[in-house]
C-alpha positions as CSV (number, residue, x, y, z in Angstrom):
1,M,0.4,0.4,0.0
2,L,1.1,3.3,-1.1
3,S,2.1,5.8,1.9
4,K,0.0,9.4,1.7
5,R,3.5,10.9,0.3
6,E,3.5,8.6,-2.2
7,Q,-0.2,8.8,-3.5
8,L,0.5,12.8,-3.4
9,A,3.3,12.3,-5.7
10,K,1.6,10.0,-7.9
11,A,-1.7,12.4,-8.1
12,L,0.9,15.4,-8.7
13,V,2.7,13.4,-12.0
14,F,-0.6,12.2,-13.1
15,A,-2.2,16.2,-13.2
16,T,0.6,17.2,-14.7
17,T,0.7,14.4,-17.9
18,V,-2.7,15.6,-18.3
19,S,-2.4,19.3,-18.1
20,G,0.9,18.7,-20.2
21,M,-1.3,16.9,-22.8
22,L,-4.0,18.6,-22.9
23,I,-1.9,22.5,-22.9
24,G,0.1,20.8,-25.8
25,N,-1.7,19.0,-28.5
26,I,-4.4,21.6,-28.5
27,G,-1.4,24.3,-28.8
28,I,0.2,22.7,-31.5
29,G,-3.1,22.5,-33.6
30,Y,-4.1,26.1,-33.3
31,W,-0.7,26.5,-34.6
32,F,-1.3,24.4,-37.5
33,G,-4.1,25.9,-37.8
34,L,-3.1,28.9,-37.8
35,Y,-0.3,27.9,-40.0
36,A,-3.2,26.6,-42.7
37,D,-5.5,30.0,-42.2
38,D,-1.9,31.7,-43.5
39,K,-1.4,29.3,-46.6
40,F,-4.4,28.2,-48.2
41,G,-6.7,31.0,-46.7
42,L,-8.8,29.4,-44.6
43,H,-9.4,31.7,-42.3
44,P,-10.9,30.9,-38.9
45,Y,-12.0,27.7,-40.6
46,G,-7.9,26.4,-40.3
47,R,-8.1,27.0,-36.3
48,I,-10.9,25.6,-35.7
49,V,-10.1,22.3,-37.4
50,G,-6.6,22.6,-35.6
51,I,-8.3,22.8,-32.3
52,A,-10.6,20.2,-32.7
53,L,-7.7,17.9,-33.9
54,G,-5.6,19.0,-30.7
55,M,-8.5,18.2,-28.8
56,L,-8.8,14.8,-29.8
57,S,-4.9,14.0,-30.1
58,A,-5.1,15.4,-26.3
59,I,-7.9,12.5,-25.4
60,W,-6.4,10.0,-27.2
61,S,-2.6,10.1,-25.5
62,I,-4.5,10.5,-22.2
63,Y,-6.4,7.6,-22.7
64,F,-3.3,5.6,-23.6
65,T,-1.6,7.0,-21.1
66,L,-4.1,6.0,-18.7
67,K,-4.3,2.7,-20.3
68,K,-0.9,2.1,-19.5
69,D,0.1,3.3,-16.5
70,Y,-3.0,3.4,-14.5
71,F,-5.1,0.6,-15.7
72,K,-2.6,-2.6,-15.8
73,K,-3.8,-6.4,-15.5
74,Q,-1.7,-7.5,-12.2
C-alpha cells in the first residue's frame, strides 16, 4: 500500500502529465491551424479544425497513458 506522500506524488505526476498533454496538443493544433489559415486563406476554419484535432489528439494520448500506467493487469 502506498503512503500518503507516495499517493500525493503519484497524483501530482498524473495531473501534470494530463495538463501538459492538453495544453501541448491543443496548442500544436492551434498553431497548425494558424499556419493553414495563412497558407491557404481558410480563416478561421483552419484554427477551428486545428483546435478540434488537438483536442482529439489530447484525449487519445490521455486515454493511452491511463491505460498503460493506471489500468495495468496485475
